Amino acid sequence: MGNRSVQLKPASVIKCTQLSSKP
């Protein structure tokens, strides 16, 4: 959902993943 974002801002992707993980 944000492969390109990972290269630009890996930290942002990690945060988004944690939020997405939650219901």
PDB file of C-alpha atoms in Angstrom:
ATOM      1  CA  MET A   1       0.000   0.000   0.000  1.00  0.00           C
ATOM      2  CA  GLY A   2       3.051   2.251   0.294  1.00  0.00           C
ATOM      3  CA  ASN A   3       6.019   0.464  -1.215  1.00  0.00           C
ATOM      4  CA  ARG A   4       7.371   3.697  -2.705  1.00  0.00           C
ATOM      5  CA  SER A   5       6.724   5.478   0.592  1.00  0.00           C
ATOM      6  CA  VAL A   6       9.012   2.990   2.319  1.00  0.00           C
ATOM      7  CA  GLN A   7      11.962   4.297   0.329  1.00  0.00           C
ATOM      8  CA  LEU A   8      11.004   7.892   1.100  1.00  0.00           C
ATOM      9  CA  LYS A   9       9.941   7.518   4.725  1.00  0.00           C
ATOM     10  CA  PRO A  10      10.287   4.039   6.246  1.00  0.00           C
ATOM     11  CA  ALA A  11       9.347   5.394   9.672  1.00  0.00           C
ATOM     12  CA  SER A  12       6.020   6.660   8.320  1.00  0.00           C
ATOM     13  CA  VAL A  13       5.231   3.260   6.832  1.00  0.00           C
ATOM     14  CA  ILE A  14       5.986   1.521  10.118  1.00  0.00           C
ATOM     15  CA  LYS A  15       3.610   3.834  11.980  1.00  0.00           C
ATOM     16  CA  CYS A  16       0.906   3.325   9.368  1.00  0.00           C
ATOM     17  CA  THR A  17       1.380  -0.433   9.638  1.00  0.00           C
ATOM     18  CA  GLN A  18       0.973  -0.361  13.409  1.00  0.00           C
ATOM     19  CA  LEU A  19      -2.235   1.674  13.109  1.00  0.00           C
ATOM     20  CA  SER A  20      -3.542  -0.574  10.331  1.00  0.00           C
ATOM     21  CA  SER A  21      -2.768  -3.619  12.473  1.00  0.00           C
ATOM     22  CA  LYS A  22      -5.272  -2.396  15.047  1.00  0.00           C
ATOM     23  CA  PRO A  23      -8.978  -3.055  14.349  1.00  0.00           C
TER      24      PRO A  23
END
